[in-house]
Coordinates of C-alpha atoms and ligand atoms in Angstrom, one line a residue:
M1 CA -13.4 -15.7 4.6
F2 CA -10.0 -17.3 6.2
Y3 CA -8.0 -19.5 5.1
F4 CA -6.7 -20.6 7.7
E5 CA -6.9 -19.3 11.6
K6 CA -4.9 -19.1 14.8
G7 CA -5.1 -16.5 17.6
K8 CA -5.1 -13.3 16.2
I9 CA -3.7 -14.5 12.6
R10 CA -5.7 -14.5 9.4
F11 CA -4.7 -15.9 5.8
I12 CA -5.9 -15.1 2.4
R13 CA -5.2 -17.1 -0.2
G14 CA -4.9 -15.4 -3.3
G15 CA -4.8 -16.6 -7.4
R16 CA -1.8 -17.0 -9.2
Y17 CA 0.8 -14.7 -10.6
P18 CA 0.8 -11.3 -9.9
A19 CA -1.3 -12.1 -6.3
C20 CA 0.3 -14.5 -3.9
N21 CA -1.5 -15.7 -0.3
S22 CA -1.7 -13.2 3.3
V23 CA -1.5 -13.0 6.3
F24 CA -3.6 -10.9 8.1
I25 CA -3.3 -9.8 11.9
D26 CA -6.5 -9.0 13.0
D27 CA -4.9 -7.5 16.7
E28 CA -4.7 -4.4 18.5
I29 CA -2.7 -3.0 15.6
R30 CA -4.1 -4.7 11.7
A31 CA -1.3 -5.0 9.8
V32 CA -0.4 -6.8 7.2
I33 CA 1.7 -9.3 5.5
D34 CA 1.9 -9.1 1.4
P35 CA -1.2 -7.1 0.6
A36 CA -1.3 -9.3 -2.7
S37 CA -3.9 -11.9 -1.8
D38 CA -7.6 -10.9 -2.5
E39 CA -7.4 -6.7 -4.0
R40 CA -12.4 -7.1 -2.7
T41 CA -11.5 -9.1 1.0
L42 CA -8.3 -6.2 2.0
L43 CA -10.8 -4.0 1.5
A44 CA -13.7 -5.2 3.1
I45 CA -11.6 -5.4 6.3
H46 CA -10.0 -2.0 5.5
Q47 CA -13.5 -0.7 6.2
E48 CA -15.0 -2.6 8.6
R49 CA -11.6 -1.8 10.4
P50 CA -8.5 0.6 8.6
I51 CA -5.5 -1.7 8.5
Q52 CA -2.3 0.1 10.2
V53 CA 0.5 -1.0 8.9
I54 CA 1.1 -3.2 6.3
I55 CA 4.9 -5.0 5.9
N56 CA 6.2 -6.7 2.5
S57 CA 8.7 -9.9 3.4
H58 CA 10.1 -8.3 -0.1
C59 CA 10.4 -6.0 -2.9
H60 CA 8.4 -8.3 -5.1
E61 CA 5.6 -7.0 -7.5
D62 CA 3.0 -10.4 -6.3
H63 CA 3.7 -9.0 -3.5
F64 CA 3.6 -6.3 -2.5
L65 CA 0.4 -6.1 -6.0
F66 CA -2.1 -4.0 -3.3
N67 CA 0.5 -1.6 -1.4
S68 CA -0.7 1.2 -3.4
R69 CA -4.4 0.8 -1.8
F70 CA -3.2 1.2 1.1
P71 CA -1.6 4.2 1.1
D72 CA -2.3 6.0 5.1
A73 CA -1.2 1.7 6.4
A74 CA 2.6 2.5 7.7
L75 CA 4.7 0.8 5.4
W76 CA 7.3 -1.9 7.2
V77 CA 9.8 -3.2 5.0
P78 CA 13.2 -5.8 4.3
S79 CA 16.6 -3.0 5.3
R80 CA 17.8 -5.0 2.8
E81 CA 15.2 -4.2 0.0
A82 CA 14.4 -0.6 1.3
N83 CA 15.7 1.3 -2.8
G84 CA 12.9 -0.8 -4.4
F85 CA 10.1 0.6 -3.2
R86 CA 11.2 3.9 -2.8
S87 CA 11.8 4.6 -6.8
M88 CA 11.1 2.4 -9.9
E89 CA 14.5 2.3 -11.1
A90 CA 15.4 1.0 -8.7
F91 CA 13.3 -1.1 -8.1
L92 CA 14.4 -2.5 -11.8
E93 CA 17.8 -2.9 -10.7
Q94 CA 16.6 -6.7 -9.4
F95 CA 15.7 -7.6 -12.6
Y96 CA 18.3 -5.5 -15.0
E97 CA 21.6 -4.4 -14.6
S98 CA 22.6 -1.0 -15.7
G99 CA 24.5 -0.9 -18.6
N100 CA 23.8 -4.5 -20.1
I101 CA 19.9 -3.4 -20.5
D102 CA 17.1 -5.4 -22.7
E103 CA 15.7 -2.6 -23.7
K104 CA 11.9 -4.4 -25.2
A105 CA 11.7 -6.3 -21.9
R106 CA 12.2 -3.2 -19.4
T107 CA 9.4 -1.3 -21.9
A108 CA 7.0 -4.1 -20.8
W109 CA 8.3 -5.0 -17.7
K110 CA 7.6 -1.2 -16.5
S111 CA 4.4 -1.4 -18.2
F112 CA 3.6 -3.9 -16.7
F113 CA 3.9 -2.1 -13.3
T114 CA 2.6 1.1 -13.6
E115 CA -0.9 -0.5 -15.1
V116 CA -1.6 -4.0 -13.3
V117 CA 0.0 -3.1 -10.6
Q118 CA 0.1 0.2 -9.8
Y119 CA 3.4 0.7 -8.3
Q120 CA 4.2 4.1 -6.0
P121 CA 7.0 4.8 -4.8
R122 CA 6.9 5.5 -1.4
E123 CA 9.5 6.0 1.5
P124 CA 9.1 3.5 3.7
D125 CA 8.5 4.3 7.4
R126 CA 10.2 1.1 9.0
L127 CA 13.0 -1.3 8.0
L128 CA 13.1 -4.8 9.4
D129 CA 16.2 -6.9 10.0
D130 CA 16.7 -10.4 11.3
G131 CA 15.6 -10.6 15.2
D132 CA 13.3 -7.5 15.2
I133 CA 10.5 -8.7 17.3
L134 CA 7.3 -7.2 15.4
V135 CA 4.2 -6.5 18.3
F136 CA 0.7 -6.5 16.7
G137 CA -0.6 -6.5 20.9
E138 CA -1.6 -9.9 22.0
S139 CA 0.4 -11.5 19.2
R140 CA 4.0 -10.7 17.7
A141 CA 6.3 -11.8 15.1
Q142 CA 9.5 -12.4 14.9
V143 CA 11.6 -11.5 12.3
L144 CA 13.8 -13.3 10.2
H145 CA 16.1 -12.6 7.2
T146 CA 16.2 -15.6 5.1
P147 CA 18.5 -14.8 1.8
G148 CA 18.2 -17.0 -1.8
H149 CA 15.1 -16.1 -2.9
S150 CA 15.7 -12.2 -2.7
P151 CA 18.6 -10.4 -1.0
G152 CA 16.7 -9.2 1.7
H153 CA 13.4 -11.9 1.7
L154 CA 12.3 -12.0 5.7
S155 CA 9.9 -15.3 7.4
F156 CA 8.0 -13.9 10.3
H157 CA 7.7 -16.2 13.1
F158 CA 5.2 -15.9 15.5
P159 CA 6.3 -18.0 18.2
E160 CA 3.2 -17.8 20.9
E161 CA 0.3 -18.8 17.3
R162 CA 3.3 -21.4 16.9
V163 CA 2.6 -20.4 13.8
L164 CA 5.4 -19.7 10.7
Y165 CA 5.0 -17.2 6.7
L166 CA 7.7 -18.8 5.1
A167 CA 6.9 -15.7 2.1
D168 CA 8.4 -17.2 -0.9
L169 CA 10.5 -20.2 0.6
D170 CA 6.9 -21.0 -0.5
L171 CA 7.3 -24.9 -1.0
V172 CA 5.6 -25.3 -4.1
K173 CA 6.7 -29.2 -6.2
F174 CA 7.9 -27.4 -8.7
G175 CA 10.8 -26.0 -6.3
P176 CA 12.8 -22.5 -5.0
F177 CA 13.5 -19.6 -8.1
Y178 CA 16.5 -18.2 -7.8
G179 CA 16.7 -16.0 -10.9
D180 CA 17.0 -12.6 -10.5
R181 CA 20.4 -10.9 -10.9
E182 CA 20.9 -11.1 -7.1
S183 CA 19.4 -14.2 -5.7
S184 CA 21.5 -17.4 -4.5
I185 CA 21.4 -20.8 -4.0
D186 CA 23.8 -20.7 -1.6
D187 CA 21.7 -18.5 0.5
T188 CA 18.9 -20.7 -0.4
I189 CA 20.2 -23.6 1.4
S190 CA 21.0 -21.4 3.9
S191 CA 17.4 -20.3 5.0
L192 CA 16.3 -23.5 3.8
Q193 CA 18.0 -25.1 6.8
R194 CA 17.7 -22.0 9.5
I195 CA 13.8 -22.8 8.7
A196 CA 13.2 -26.1 9.3
A197 CA 15.1 -26.3 12.6
I198 CA 12.0 -23.9 13.9
D199 CA 9.8 -25.7 15.6
V200 CA 6.5 -24.8 14.7
D201 CA 2.8 -26.6 14.2
V202 CA 2.1 -24.5 10.8
Y203 CA 3.8 -23.3 8.1
L204 CA 2.3 -20.6 6.0
V205 CA 3.5 -19.4 2.5
A206 CA 2.6 -17.1 -0.4
H207 CA 2.3 -19.9 -3.3
G208 CA 0.5 -22.7 -4.0
R209 CA -2.5 -24.3 -4.1
E210 CA -2.9 -24.7 -0.5
G211 CA -0.6 -21.5 1.7
V212 CA -1.3 -24.1 4.7
L213 CA 1.3 -27.1 5.6
D214 CA 2.2 -28.3 8.9
G215 CA 4.8 -27.7 10.4
D216 CA 6.6 -31.1 9.2
P217 CA 10.6 -29.7 8.2
A218 CA 10.2 -33.0 5.6
H219 CA 8.9 -30.5 3.4
I220 CA 11.4 -28.0 4.1
Q221 CA 13.2 -31.3 3.0
R222 CA 11.9 -32.0 0.0
Y223 CA 11.8 -28.5 -1.1
M224 CA 15.3 -27.9 -1.0
N225 CA 16.2 -31.2 -2.5
V226 CA 14.5 -29.8 -5.8
I227 CA 17.7 -28.0 -5.8
Y228 CA 19.8 -31.2 -5.9
A229 CA 17.9 -32.8 -8.2
R230 CA 18.6 -29.9 -11.1
E231 CA 21.9 -30.1 -10.2
E232 CA 21.8 -33.5 -11.5
K233 CA 20.1 -32.8 -14.0
L234 CA 22.4 -30.3 -15.1
L235 CA 25.9 -32.5 -14.6
T236 CA 24.2 -35.5 -16.0
L237 CA 23.1 -33.1 -19.5
L238 CA 27.5 -32.2 -18.7
A239 CA 28.0 -35.7 -18.8
S240 CA 27.2 -35.9 -22.7
G241 CA 29.6 -33.1 -23.5
P242 CA 30.8 -29.9 -23.2
K243 CA 28.0 -27.3 -23.2
T244 CA 27.6 -23.3 -24.0
L245 CA 24.5 -21.9 -21.6
D246 CA 22.6 -21.4 -24.6
E247 CA 22.2 -24.9 -25.1
I248 CA 22.1 -25.5 -21.6
T249 CA 19.3 -23.0 -21.2
A250 CA 18.0 -24.6 -23.6
E251 CA 17.9 -28.1 -22.2
G252 CA 15.1 -26.2 -20.2
I253 CA 16.1 -28.3 -17.3
I254 CA 13.6 -26.1 -14.9
Y255 CA 10.9 -25.3 -16.9
E256 CA 10.8 -27.9 -19.3
G257 CA 9.3 -25.3 -21.9
R258 CA 6.6 -24.0 -19.6
T259 CA 5.9 -21.0 -20.6
L260 CA 3.2 -17.8 -18.3
A261 CA 0.4 -16.1 -19.6
G262 CA 0.0 -12.6 -18.9
G263 CA 2.2 -10.2 -17.7
A264 CA 6.0 -10.4 -19.3
W265 CA 7.6 -13.0 -17.7
D266 CA 9.7 -15.0 -20.2
L267 CA 10.8 -18.0 -18.8
T268 CA 13.7 -18.5 -20.5
V269 CA 15.3 -16.1 -18.7
S270 CA 15.1 -16.9 -15.3
E271 CA 16.2 -20.7 -16.5
R272 CA 18.7 -19.2 -18.1
I273 CA 20.4 -17.1 -15.2
M274 CA 18.9 -20.0 -12.6
M275 CA 21.1 -22.7 -14.5
E276 CA 23.9 -20.1 -14.3
K277 CA 23.5 -20.0 -10.6
H278 CA 24.2 -23.5 -10.5
L279 CA 26.7 -24.2 -12.7
Q280 CA 29.0 -20.6 -10.6
R281 CA 28.2 -22.8 -7.8
L282 CA 29.6 -26.4 -9.3
E283 CA 32.3 -24.1 -10.7
R284 CA 32.8 -22.6 -7.5
Q285 CA 32.5 -27.2 -5.4
G286 CA 34.6 -27.5 -9.0
T287 CA 32.8 -30.1 -10.4
V288 CA 32.6 -27.7 -13.7
R289 CA 35.0 -25.7 -15.4
Q290 CA 34.2 -23.0 -17.9
E291 CA 36.1 -22.7 -20.4
D292 CA 35.8 -19.7 -23.7
G293 CA 32.3 -20.4 -22.8
L294 CA 31.4 -23.9 -22.7
Y295 CA 31.0 -26.0 -19.3
H296 CA 32.9 -28.9 -18.7
R297 CA 32.1 -31.7 -16.5
V298 CA 35.3 -32.0 -14.2
Ligands
ZN301 ZN1 9.5 -12.9 -4.9

């Protein structure tokens, strides 16, 4: 039933988007972090003895997919992203700036969140911040604020078990995702540097085929290097002459022409936002400058 166990920690693997892996703490207080893995397993656990707490590492649909199945469990969420759990409008704000809305995309997403994800607004019962200690019984987790992927993104450190749950700092080959309005490349890098310094035996992550890795910081370094490789490709492209953001997006440096089946996700939108964030970062560093909508390598 469990792909990984250590102490009171159990790991439940999920599938592809909109699923993710879950961490189940089978202690005095039964808790699940990111209940978006396998619905049948989660409900079987709940039937055996109720899950009292559900925790979300951040406010993304592929992490709260089955939140609505546990209306009686307490909901603990990152303080910085609490509003996204309170209302669909606030949730959508992460992706679409009000006043600058692609209505068609917004409508498609809204029906996906309502029908597939079964988004149900609710008031969180506890707001989590960096340094908070969560006591489940024998096992305890320290909350780490690891922003970048999203502004309130949390990781969870179980010091006794020497396990670190990294959620969407997911160490997959593809590399980090920072394609939301409020994502930050610089914060992603700082968060990765921070977690790399924590000495543990095991990394658990929300996505990827395995989801369980040995606690070797080389995994984190490799993942971080994807950011620099993307940046190198972008600089090489600009060395061939100034480009508009549309032209840069069309290169597909990040997604390499991939598409995603199902859902309402248009990867070119993510490609564009992520490239824009790279360009802004390079402008801050002084290696790129923008003039009349054209990006020049300095
Ligand atoms: Zn996410």
